[in-house]
Amino acid sequence: MAGRSRKQRSSSSSWSSESSYNMSDLQYRAKLPEKKAKEEFLANPIRGYLTEDDTTHDNSSMGRSRKRNRHSKKEQHVKDETFSSEDNQDSSVSSKKRNTRGRRKRAGISRKRKVNGQKQSRATILTWLIDCGVIQENAEVVVIEEETTKKMGKIKKEGILCSCCCTVLTVGDFYKHAGGTTSKPYEYILIAETCSSLLSFMVKAWYLPEESKFHRFNLIETSHDASDSYDDACMICADGGNLMCCDNCSSTYHHNKCLGMQEVPNGSWYCPFCVCKICGDPAYENDYLQKCQQCERKYHRECRQAREPVSLDMNETQEDTFCDLTCKKIYDKLERCYLGVEHELDKSYKWTLLQNTDDGSGINIEDDYQRTVCHSKLVVARRLMEDCFEEIIDRHTKIDVVKSLVYNCGSNFNRVNFRGFYTFILENDEEIISAATIRIHGTNLAEMPFIATNKEYRRKGMCKKLMVAIETTLCSLKVEKLVIPSVSECIETWIESYGFRLISSPLPKEITLHNTLMFHDSVRLQKDIRPSASDKQVWTNGRLKSVIHRAVVNKEKQRLSIAYFMNPTSSATIECPQQLIDSVSNPRKYVPFTWGELRYLLLTTRRVRGKAVAINNFLISS
Ligand SMILES: [Zn+2]
Ligand SMILES: [Zn+2]
Ligand SMILES: [Zn+2]
Ligand SMILES: [Zn+2]
Ligand SMILES: [Zn+2]
């Protein structure tokens, strides 16, 4: 190490799906004549990181497709380069040169054909089990109770074909049709030939080597060469260039652009993940830092004790470690109320929060049935995401980003440490319609790098439904801000239709303290998660008012604010009681509605100068 000057590293940007790292892609292309491959490539538009979904503005969608075409041309240019570099038998070297700042990632050809050529298949547990070969389509199934056969049927990709009525039913409906009374249809529907349950096949498929190899911790091995033991992309912006390295781990940063530091410090410098969250120091001698189970930040036990003297709530064991009470509360609530639990959104839609609980670092689901169903749905969600997005292989670590993210895989490289991610899914009749990955860093910040909707359901408001579930959950966990990385084509939609805005102070500073997933060609957007008082106005038939959302101060009068929070279940009815209504002097002003319906409108209707207009939808016109 030369003198006292800081270790620095220079590199190019990181996320890519370079052909040199994807063998199947390379092999596939080698078989195709060059011209045919090019035609196929041009026929398929480029998709962003966030799949475009429903927007009511026809204009914006036209604008987007125009932009896409421009990108296609640019991609074609990149593509030509790739072919010539392969002709030179030098693809790995030239790919490094090519991958310079600001260039969009290039798409994998085989994936594109799959997305655009065929109808996207139903994302269900049955289609997964059939596709990975553990059960056969048309296999006979039976429901046996008290040693008598209640119903027989056949496995189909669309569901179970009942032999008595020749109707295709969902797994749950077939079980009910057979008179089943438990809440565990996958356990009580058996494959006739072997008399083993669908559940046992789900366990088998989850542990197939080609599946389970993606569930593991991503250990990035580095050689003794100092330069490759550091990451080549900035933790904050994911771009390359001149990067400042942490003295303890692999993390690198743009000291000025991303951390706002004027100079690279002389002497040791430690990244936010190598110091105590509370005092800012690295581990003392003969000491070590605890890692918080919820936010992954580290802390000295003594520092936390000093800040929050031992309370009964924090009575924790060695395995049970939290940096503060807030993190513990978030974790407990996720475990108790959300993970693996189906929630009804409205009549036919359900949403569930999922996580891979196998690695032992996060929340555990005690119930075997619930855990197996949770893992199975996670695989189905992963398949849905892979149908929507190009494969993204991290250039430096060679990690498959989507798989590692959905399975919340940890890593010794902070930037690709995806511990703590959850997947939200929206289901209709056991089919997963939409899926999103979320990580909660504390009450100040949550991130959502991916949200995807099955192609067959786009432009039907599904993404908005899932966003309602996500924002309701974040609101109940008291999380205040949600950030997303958006590709430039989608920014307008996120702002116009979903209420996001460009990130502003103090959020950029907060982001430097956490590990949020970023793509070098994306822009961060934020949304404030706020509760609303509109329901009180309806309850009291307009006696209490939902005030305009603003803060006004004046010199004459004192301002008194009372903060009051409530979050009922989605199916709870909001209506004014009969006693408060007089048919002549004070007739009923609003029709009764459910909390879920109101939440949906609150989140999808734009506020007009801070005034919530959603409840106007329930006004009774006189
Ligand atoms: Zn039947
Ligand atoms: Zn940076
Ligand atoms: Zn570090
Ligand atoms: Zn400390
Ligand atoms: Zn924490």
XYZ file of C-alpha atoms and ligand atoms in Angstrom:
627
model
C 0.000 0.000 0.000
C 1.553 3.258 -1.083
C 2.013 5.610 1.860
C -1.003 7.062 3.640
C -2.993 7.851 0.545
C -6.445 6.306 0.333
C -7.072 3.150 -1.578
C -8.995 3.980 -4.683
C -10.335 1.974 -7.492
C -11.466 2.930 -10.946
C -13.906 0.973 -13.011
C -16.835 1.135 -15.359
C -20.478 0.728 -14.444
C -21.799 -2.501 -13.147
C -25.233 -3.886 -13.987
C -25.262 -5.657 -17.296
C -26.357 -8.815 -18.959
C -23.188 -9.168 -20.955
C -23.145 -12.154 -23.224
C -19.739 -13.194 -21.994
C -21.232 -14.119 -18.629
C -24.232 -15.984 -19.874
C -23.292 -19.301 -21.392
C -26.765 -20.419 -22.409
C -27.290 -17.128 -24.176
C -24.006 -17.481 -26.022
C -24.727 -21.034 -27.061
C -28.176 -20.093 -28.199
C -26.864 -17.297 -30.337
C -24.102 -19.405 -31.810
C -26.750 -21.643 -33.363
C -28.629 -18.759 -34.961
C -27.558 -17.268 -38.262
C -26.503 -13.689 -37.626
C -29.188 -12.106 -39.800
C -32.032 -14.015 -38.221
C -30.818 -13.124 -34.757
C -30.758 -9.457 -35.703
C -34.288 -9.516 -37.087
C -35.527 -11.193 -33.989
C -33.753 -8.651 -31.861
C -35.308 -5.716 -33.685
C -38.788 -7.189 -33.456
C -38.633 -7.021 -29.681
C -38.755 -3.713 -27.835
C -36.620 -3.036 -24.808
C -38.249 -3.214 -21.432
C -37.281 -1.112 -18.439
C -36.578 -2.324 -14.942
C -40.098 -1.503 -13.888
C -42.608 -3.057 -16.224
C -44.906 -0.493 -17.665
C -48.401 -0.996 -16.441
C -51.673 0.799 -16.448
C -51.792 4.449 -17.199
C -54.872 6.325 -18.181
C -52.966 8.653 -20.474
C -52.906 7.399 -24.027
C -50.471 10.133 -24.913
C -47.869 9.068 -22.438
C -48.006 5.510 -23.650
C -47.454 6.706 -27.204
C -44.591 8.800 -26.034
C -43.102 5.810 -24.366
C -43.273 3.579 -27.384
C -41.566 6.235 -29.478
C -38.792 6.420 -26.941
C -38.527 2.674 -26.951
C -37.981 2.632 -30.692
C -35.130 5.050 -30.322
C -33.568 2.727 -27.811
C -34.013 -0.209 -30.134
C -31.851 1.557 -32.662
C -29.218 2.246 -30.072
C -29.355 -1.369 -28.970
C -28.902 -2.496 -32.538
C -25.704 -0.522 -32.630
C -24.443 -2.207 -29.482
C -25.469 -5.525 -30.920
C -23.379 -5.047 -34.047
C -20.384 -4.381 -31.879
C -21.004 -7.592 -30.005
C -21.024 -9.642 -33.134
C -17.817 -8.185 -34.440
C -16.122 -8.663 -31.105
C -17.109 -12.301 -31.089
C -15.709 -12.706 -34.566
C -12.432 -11.487 -33.151
C -12.566 -14.188 -30.466
C -12.026 -11.497 -27.892
C -15.417 -10.957 -26.363
C -14.384 -10.795 -22.723
C -11.778 -8.086 -23.205
C -13.804 -5.925 -25.525
C -16.920 -6.313 -23.428
C -15.083 -4.545 -20.636
C -14.188 -1.693 -22.917
C -17.685 -1.462 -24.250
C -19.356 -1.301 -20.899
C -18.725 2.342 -20.243
C -20.751 4.789 -18.231
C -24.263 5.643 -19.232
C -24.839 2.895 -21.763
C -28.049 0.959 -21.303
C -27.777 -2.659 -20.397
C -28.128 -5.005 -23.304
C -30.824 -7.607 -23.376
C -30.497 -11.377 -23.499
C -31.985 -12.686 -26.731
C -33.491 -15.943 -25.536
C -35.491 -14.259 -22.803
C -36.982 -11.780 -25.210
C -38.288 -14.438 -27.521
C -40.003 -16.114 -24.607
C -41.755 -12.927 -23.535
C -42.950 -11.685 -26.872
C -43.548 -14.822 -28.882
C -45.955 -16.595 -26.556
C -48.839 -15.853 -24.322
C -47.510 -15.518 -20.784
C -48.574 -18.601 -18.854
C -50.643 -18.586 -15.681
C -48.362 -18.002 -12.723
C -49.611 -20.694 -10.352
C -48.087 -23.390 -8.171
C -49.498 -26.098 -10.483
C -47.862 -24.675 -13.641
C -44.556 -24.491 -11.764
C -44.807 -28.128 -10.596
C -45.661 -29.261 -14.141
C -42.928 -27.142 -15.760
C -40.180 -28.409 -13.470
C -41.321 -31.996 -14.049
C -42.190 -33.157 -10.529
C -45.821 -33.800 -11.517
C -47.262 -34.581 -14.939
C -50.140 -32.808 -16.619
C -53.210 -35.113 -16.604
C -51.969 -36.968 -13.515
C -54.956 -38.212 -11.491
C -55.645 -36.680 -8.106
C -57.950 -37.753 -5.285
C -59.294 -36.292 -2.083
C -59.644 -39.014 0.537
C -61.300 -38.411 3.864
C -62.031 -41.055 6.469
C -60.813 -43.717 4.039
C -63.392 -42.937 1.374
C -62.628 -41.243 -1.912
C -64.525 -37.971 -1.969
C -63.617 -36.666 -5.412
C -61.299 -37.478 -8.302
C -59.772 -35.187 -10.876
C -56.921 -34.518 -13.275
C -54.071 -32.035 -13.036
C -54.249 -29.340 -15.700
C -52.175 -26.198 -16.133
C -55.342 -24.177 -15.545
C -56.306 -26.038 -12.355
C -57.861 -29.387 -11.464
C -60.391 -30.931 -13.861
C -63.090 -32.490 -11.704
C -64.250 -35.901 -12.938
C -67.814 -35.509 -11.645
C -68.711 -32.205 -13.289
C -65.962 -31.781 -15.923
C -65.165 -28.311 -14.597
C -61.664 -26.920 -14.115
C -61.404 -25.634 -10.552
C -58.645 -23.990 -8.554
C -56.887 -26.211 -6.022
C -58.798 -24.586 -3.161
C -62.169 -24.790 -4.922
C -61.660 -28.437 -5.902
C -60.889 -29.271 -2.286
C -64.008 -27.455 -1.071
C -66.040 -29.119 -3.850
C -64.862 -32.443 -2.390
C -66.183 -31.383 1.002
C -62.772 -30.539 2.480
C -62.963 -28.547 5.673
C -59.355 -27.738 6.602
C -57.439 -24.721 5.303
C -54.748 -26.951 3.807
C -55.861 -28.080 0.329
C -52.324 -28.861 -0.871
C -51.908 -31.328 1.974
C -55.155 -33.221 1.404
C -55.171 -33.479 -2.386
C -53.139 -36.552 -3.311
C -51.600 -37.720 -6.565
C -53.502 -41.006 -7.044
C -50.583 -43.064 -8.331
C -48.303 -42.551 -5.327
C -50.815 -41.367 -2.731
C -48.503 -38.483 -1.842
C -49.816 -34.972 -1.352
C -49.336 -31.993 -3.656
C -47.542 -30.438 -0.685
C -44.839 -33.123 -0.762
C -44.221 -32.355 -4.441
C -43.912 -28.662 -3.612
C -41.229 -29.482 -1.041
C -39.476 -31.726 -3.572
C -39.504 -29.033 -6.278
C -38.200 -26.354 -3.866
C -35.180 -28.533 -3.058
C -34.404 -29.668 -6.629
C -30.712 -28.821 -7.211
C -31.481 -26.530 -10.172
C -33.844 -24.566 -7.923
C -32.148 -24.650 -4.519
C -28.760 -23.514 -5.834
C -30.300 -20.039 -6.111
C -31.467 -19.928 -2.482
C -27.982 -19.661 -1.014
C -25.729 -16.976 0.367
C -23.701 -15.418 -2.462
C -20.127 -15.772 -1.293
C -17.980 -13.651 -3.593
C -14.508 -15.109 -3.616
C -11.715 -12.714 -4.389
C -8.155 -13.504 -5.308
C -5.255 -11.952 -3.418
C -5.021 -9.247 -6.019
C -6.106 -6.175 -4.043
C -8.040 -4.591 -6.895
C -10.676 -7.288 -7.240
C -11.410 -7.579 -3.535
C -13.240 -4.251 -3.907
C -16.528 -3.705 -5.641
C -16.311 -1.903 -8.971
C -19.613 -0.041 -8.631
C -20.604 2.681 -6.194
C -22.932 1.613 -3.353
C -25.133 4.661 -3.907
C -25.408 5.138 -7.676
C -24.168 1.734 -8.977
C -21.943 3.528 -11.458
C -18.208 3.050 -11.928
C -15.358 5.547 -12.117
C -12.969 6.672 -9.398
C -14.215 5.046 -6.237
C -13.199 5.382 -2.590
C -12.819 2.022 -0.835
C -13.836 1.079 2.706
C -10.895 -0.027 4.884
C -12.833 -2.976 6.234
C -15.117 -4.379 3.529
C -15.568 -4.489 -0.244
C -17.822 -1.407 -0.509
C -16.835 1.521 -2.709
C -18.253 5.047 -3.079
C -17.950 8.237 -5.111
C -16.667 10.374 -2.246
C -17.813 13.681 -3.712
C -20.754 12.960 -6.005
C -22.478 10.434 -3.749
C -21.256 11.107 -0.191
C -20.764 14.864 -0.510
C -17.191 14.724 0.867
C -14.836 17.430 -0.440
C -11.646 15.385 -0.131
C -10.774 11.710 0.069
C -9.794 11.439 3.755
C -6.229 10.616 4.754
C -5.901 7.572 6.961
C -8.620 5.022 7.564
C -12.150 5.430 6.335
C -15.009 3.049 7.072
C -18.307 2.744 5.216
C -21.669 3.026 7.055
C -21.861 -0.803 7.259
C -18.563 -1.157 9.101
C -19.226 1.328 11.894
C -21.623 1.479 14.831
C -24.892 3.048 13.707
C -25.069 5.000 16.972
C -21.538 6.276 17.734
C -20.043 6.068 14.226
C -16.895 4.213 15.375
C -15.671 0.884 14.006
C -15.379 -2.107 16.355
C -13.149 -1.391 19.381
C -10.325 -3.767 20.174
C -11.555 -7.008 21.743
C -15.060 -6.036 20.755
C -17.359 -6.687 17.874
C -20.376 -5.058 16.317
C -23.829 -6.632 16.460
C -25.821 -6.713 13.246
C -29.474 -5.670 13.342
C -31.783 -8.397 12.036
C -34.144 -5.895 10.502
C -32.021 -3.140 8.928
C -28.603 -4.919 8.661
C -26.836 -1.904 10.235
C -24.287 -2.643 12.968
C -24.049 -1.340 16.524
C -22.189 -1.696 19.836
C -24.350 -3.329 22.469
C -23.174 -0.700 24.977
C -24.161 2.143 22.665
C -27.675 0.809 22.290
C -27.975 0.147 26.018
C -26.969 3.738 26.695
C -29.505 5.110 24.267
C -32.414 2.825 25.114
C -31.979 1.492 28.652
C -33.027 -2.139 28.889
C -36.742 -2.470 28.581
C -38.729 -5.654 28.892
C -39.454 -5.387 25.174
C -35.790 -5.643 24.325
C -35.198 -8.706 26.436
C -33.323 -10.478 23.700
C -31.163 -13.518 23.171
C -27.892 -13.729 21.290
C -29.707 -14.598 18.052
C -32.286 -11.902 18.537
C -30.533 -8.627 17.757
C -31.997 -5.255 16.902
C -30.336 -1.850 16.686
C -33.314 -0.125 18.290
C -36.906 -0.613 19.389
C -38.252 0.651 16.060
C -36.494 -2.109 14.131
C -37.774 -4.694 16.599
C -41.344 -3.436 16.253
C -41.198 -3.559 12.452
C -39.735 -7.057 12.534
C -42.260 -8.341 15.077
C -45.196 -6.949 13.157
C -43.993 -8.407 9.862
C -43.599 -11.782 11.547
C -46.878 -11.689 13.448
C -49.271 -10.074 10.988
C -47.919 -10.283 7.480
C -45.431 -12.966 6.474
C -47.216 -15.772 4.623
C -50.670 -14.511 5.669
C -53.266 -13.974 2.931
C -55.017 -10.604 3.070
C -58.131 -9.760 1.121
C -57.912 -6.610 -0.968
C -61.393 -6.684 -2.436
C -63.842 -9.375 -3.510
C -61.587 -11.482 -5.696
C -58.053 -10.206 -5.071
C -55.718 -11.282 -2.314
C -52.247 -10.135 -1.423
C -49.528 -11.864 0.587
C -46.069 -10.979 1.823
C -43.463 -13.674 1.131
C -39.857 -14.349 2.061
C -37.388 -17.209 1.741
C -37.083 -18.289 5.369
C -34.551 -21.069 4.780
C -31.276 -19.282 5.505
C -32.031 -18.899 9.197
C -31.090 -15.223 9.412
C -34.582 -13.810 9.074
C -38.087 -14.559 10.224
C -39.034 -18.192 10.616
C -42.463 -19.615 9.811
C -43.184 -22.349 12.338
C -46.001 -24.012 10.443
C -44.626 -26.409 7.785
C -47.664 -26.065 5.543
C -47.577 -22.278 5.585
C -43.817 -22.213 5.017
C -44.008 -24.574 2.030
C -46.830 -22.586 0.421
C -44.871 -19.368 1.066
C -41.752 -20.765 -0.621
C -43.745 -22.187 -3.539
C -45.434 -18.856 -4.215
C -42.024 -17.205 -4.055
C -40.829 -19.450 -6.895
C -43.949 -18.589 -8.899
C -43.329 -14.874 -8.255
C -39.701 -15.278 -9.347
C -40.847 -16.953 -12.586
C -43.285 -14.103 -13.202
C -40.512 -11.532 -12.691
C -38.225 -13.417 -15.046
C -40.970 -13.408 -17.672
C -41.167 -9.632 -17.367
C -37.529 -8.562 -17.117
C -34.377 -9.231 -19.039
C -31.922 -11.342 -17.121
C -29.686 -9.029 -15.122
C -26.282 -10.450 -14.239
C -24.158 -8.216 -12.051
C -20.972 -7.663 -13.989
C -18.509 -7.748 -11.115
C -19.981 -10.469 -8.896
C -21.804 -12.432 -11.674
C -24.877 -12.672 -9.458
C -28.287 -13.215 -11.041
C -29.962 -10.153 -9.547
C -33.656 -11.075 -9.866
C -33.244 -14.571 -8.398
C -31.051 -13.394 -5.526
C -33.443 -10.562 -4.782
C -36.631 -12.646 -4.720
C -34.919 -15.284 -2.540
C -33.418 -12.535 -0.305
C -29.919 -14.034 -0.583
C -27.208 -12.529 1.572
C -23.703 -11.753 0.318
C -20.329 -10.667 1.659
C -20.451 -7.878 -0.961
C -22.750 -5.241 0.541
C -24.099 -3.943 -2.767
C -25.494 -7.373 -3.654
C -26.476 -8.340 -0.113
C -30.235 -8.758 -0.551
C -31.076 -9.882 2.968
C -34.231 -8.319 4.298
C -36.078 -8.241 0.977
C -39.717 -9.307 0.930
C -41.921 -10.064 -2.055
C -45.486 -8.769 -2.209
C -47.802 -10.727 -4.492
C -51.287 -9.985 -5.798
C -53.373 -13.096 -6.487
C -56.672 -13.795 -8.158
C -57.961 -17.398 -8.031
C -54.516 -18.697 -6.983
C -52.875 -17.027 -9.974
C -50.146 -14.480 -9.231
C -50.955 -11.344 -11.201
C -48.361 -8.896 -9.873
C -45.261 -9.123 -7.709
C -42.985 -6.522 -6.129
C -39.797 -6.712 -4.062
C -39.588 -4.490 -0.975
C -37.013 -3.865 1.728
C -37.722 -1.826 4.839
C -34.709 0.015 6.252
C -36.540 1.525 9.215
C -39.390 3.999 9.569
C -37.528 6.561 7.430
C -37.094 4.502 4.319
C -38.332 1.534 2.320
C -37.262 0.605 -1.213
C -39.011 -1.172 -4.078
C -36.579 -1.961 -6.915
C -38.895 -4.267 -8.898
C -42.604 -4.486 -9.600
C -43.930 -6.713 -12.368
C -47.346 -7.593 -13.771
C -48.230 -10.639 -15.855
C -48.410 -9.527 -19.489
C -51.990 -10.784 -19.833
C -53.142 -8.414 -17.079
C -51.376 -5.193 -18.031
C -53.358 -1.962 -18.241
C -56.072 -3.319 -15.983
C -55.123 -1.488 -12.790
C -53.349 -4.496 -11.221
C -50.161 -2.621 -10.416
C -52.268 -0.026 -8.596
C -54.022 -2.717 -6.579
C -50.682 -4.112 -5.453
C -49.433 -0.614 -4.633
C -52.471 -0.167 -2.369
C -51.491 -3.305 -0.450
C -47.866 -2.185 -0.222
C -48.652 1.339 0.925
C -51.225 0.128 3.446
C -48.635 -2.234 4.912
C -45.921 0.436 5.014
C -48.389 2.834 6.619
C -49.238 0.318 9.339
C -45.506 -0.180 9.986
C -45.177 3.628 10.245
C -42.755 3.776 7.317
C -42.756 7.300 5.901
C -40.941 7.152 2.562
C -40.818 4.688 -0.309
C -38.056 5.015 -2.943
C -37.872 3.348 -6.343
C -35.238 3.385 -9.093
C -37.050 4.278 -12.320
C -35.800 4.081 -15.880
C -36.299 7.376 -17.690
C -39.223 6.113 -19.819
C -41.293 5.327 -16.720
C -40.678 8.454 -14.635
C -43.708 10.258 -16.050
C -46.045 7.349 -15.267
C -44.754 7.010 -11.708
C -45.237 10.717 -11.090
C -48.557 11.211 -12.904
C -50.342 7.995 -11.987
C -48.717 6.849 -8.761
C -47.932 10.080 -6.918
C -44.132 9.723 -6.849
C -41.711 12.649 -7.191
C -37.977 13.144 -7.646
C -36.145 12.558 -4.367
C -35.445 15.671 -2.353
C -33.681 16.590 0.883
C -33.260 15.002 3.421
C -33.761 11.661 1.658
C -30.502 11.586 -0.384
C -28.563 11.843 2.894
C -30.643 9.063 4.452
C -29.981 6.863 1.411
C -26.191 7.105 1.922
C -26.661 5.342 5.272
C -28.504 2.353 3.827
C -27.984 -0.299 1.231
C -30.531 0.428 -1.490
C -30.458 -1.313 -4.843
C -29.742 1.038 -7.733
C -29.129 0.765 -11.467
C -26.675 3.093 -13.135
C -29.197 4.166 -15.785
C -32.040 4.872 -13.347
C -33.338 7.826 -11.356
C -34.536 7.591 -7.760
C -38.128 8.643 -7.068
C -39.839 8.921 -3.698
C -43.356 8.745 -2.346
C -44.509 9.969 1.038
C -46.669 7.423 2.832
C -49.349 9.332 4.757
C -52.407 8.331 6.709
C -55.636 10.187 5.960
C -58.566 11.495 8.008
C -61.234 11.239 5.317
C -62.967 8.351 7.071
C -63.772 10.522 10.128
C -65.608 12.980 7.910
C -67.850 10.166 6.667
C -68.359 8.646 10.121
C -69.690 11.910 11.492
C -71.684 12.775 8.373
C -69.495 15.809 7.756
C -69.379 17.162 11.359
C -65.645 16.492 11.594
C -63.739 17.773 8.607
C -60.805 16.227 6.788
C -58.670 19.350 6.606
C -56.443 20.432 3.771
C -53.034 18.812 4.184
C -50.841 21.804 5.011
C -49.263 23.584 7.969
C -50.225 27.238 8.497
C -48.755 29.376 11.271
C -49.854 32.824 12.384
C -48.949 35.345 15.078
C -52.401 35.840 16.635
C -53.697 32.434 17.463
C -52.150 29.265 18.832
C -52.320 26.263 16.579
C -53.228 22.966 18.190
C -52.557 19.738 16.305
C -53.709 16.334 17.450
C -52.173 13.413 15.621
C -54.470 10.411 15.475
C -53.757 7.221 13.573
C -55.901 4.267 12.737
C -55.696 1.459 10.220
C -58.693 -0.908 10.204
C -58.850 -4.104 8.145
C -59.647 -3.697 4.457
C -63.113 -5.236 4.820
C -64.201 -2.890 7.662
C -67.239 -0.824 6.673
C -67.082 2.955 7.092
C -70.498 4.561 7.550
C -72.218 7.134 9.709
C -74.345 5.575 12.492
C -78.123 6.083 12.207
C -78.240 8.134 15.446
C -76.238 10.955 13.883
C -78.547 11.249 10.899
C -81.746 13.234 10.596
C -83.610 12.706 7.361
C -84.660 16.381 7.216
C -81.994 18.531 8.902
C -78.997 16.304 8.310
C -79.612 13.597 5.695
C -77.001 10.915 5.019
C -74.216 12.399 2.934
C -72.141 9.317 2.028
C -72.936 5.763 0.973
C -71.265 3.128 3.194
C -67.983 1.776 1.838
C -65.145 -0.437 3.004
C -61.797 0.800 4.269
C -60.144 -1.110 1.408
C -62.200 0.790 -1.182
C -61.295 4.118 0.403
C -57.589 3.229 0.656
C -57.623 2.336 -2.998
C -59.110 5.687 -3.976
C -56.876 7.643 -1.595
C -53.819 6.146 -3.184
C -54.972 6.443 -6.766
C -56.660 9.859 -6.712
C -54.399 12.862 -6.908
C -54.741 15.342 -4.097
C -55.935 18.737 -5.260
C -53.742 21.253 -3.431
C -53.452 19.001 -0.413
C -57.198 18.352 -0.215
C -58.202 14.708 -0.295
C -60.923 14.337 -2.911
C -61.303 10.560 -2.720
C -64.381 10.537 -0.440
C -66.298 12.653 -2.953
C -66.741 9.403 -4.844
C -69.090 8.234 -2.092
C -71.154 11.452 -1.872
C -74.899 10.985 -2.210
C -76.104 13.550 -4.713
C -79.288 15.266 -3.599
Zn -67.236 -31.936 -9.767
Zn -21.818 6.935 -6.759
Zn -17.226 -1.214 4.928
Zn -21.117 2.488 19.116
Zn -32.028 -1.924 12.783
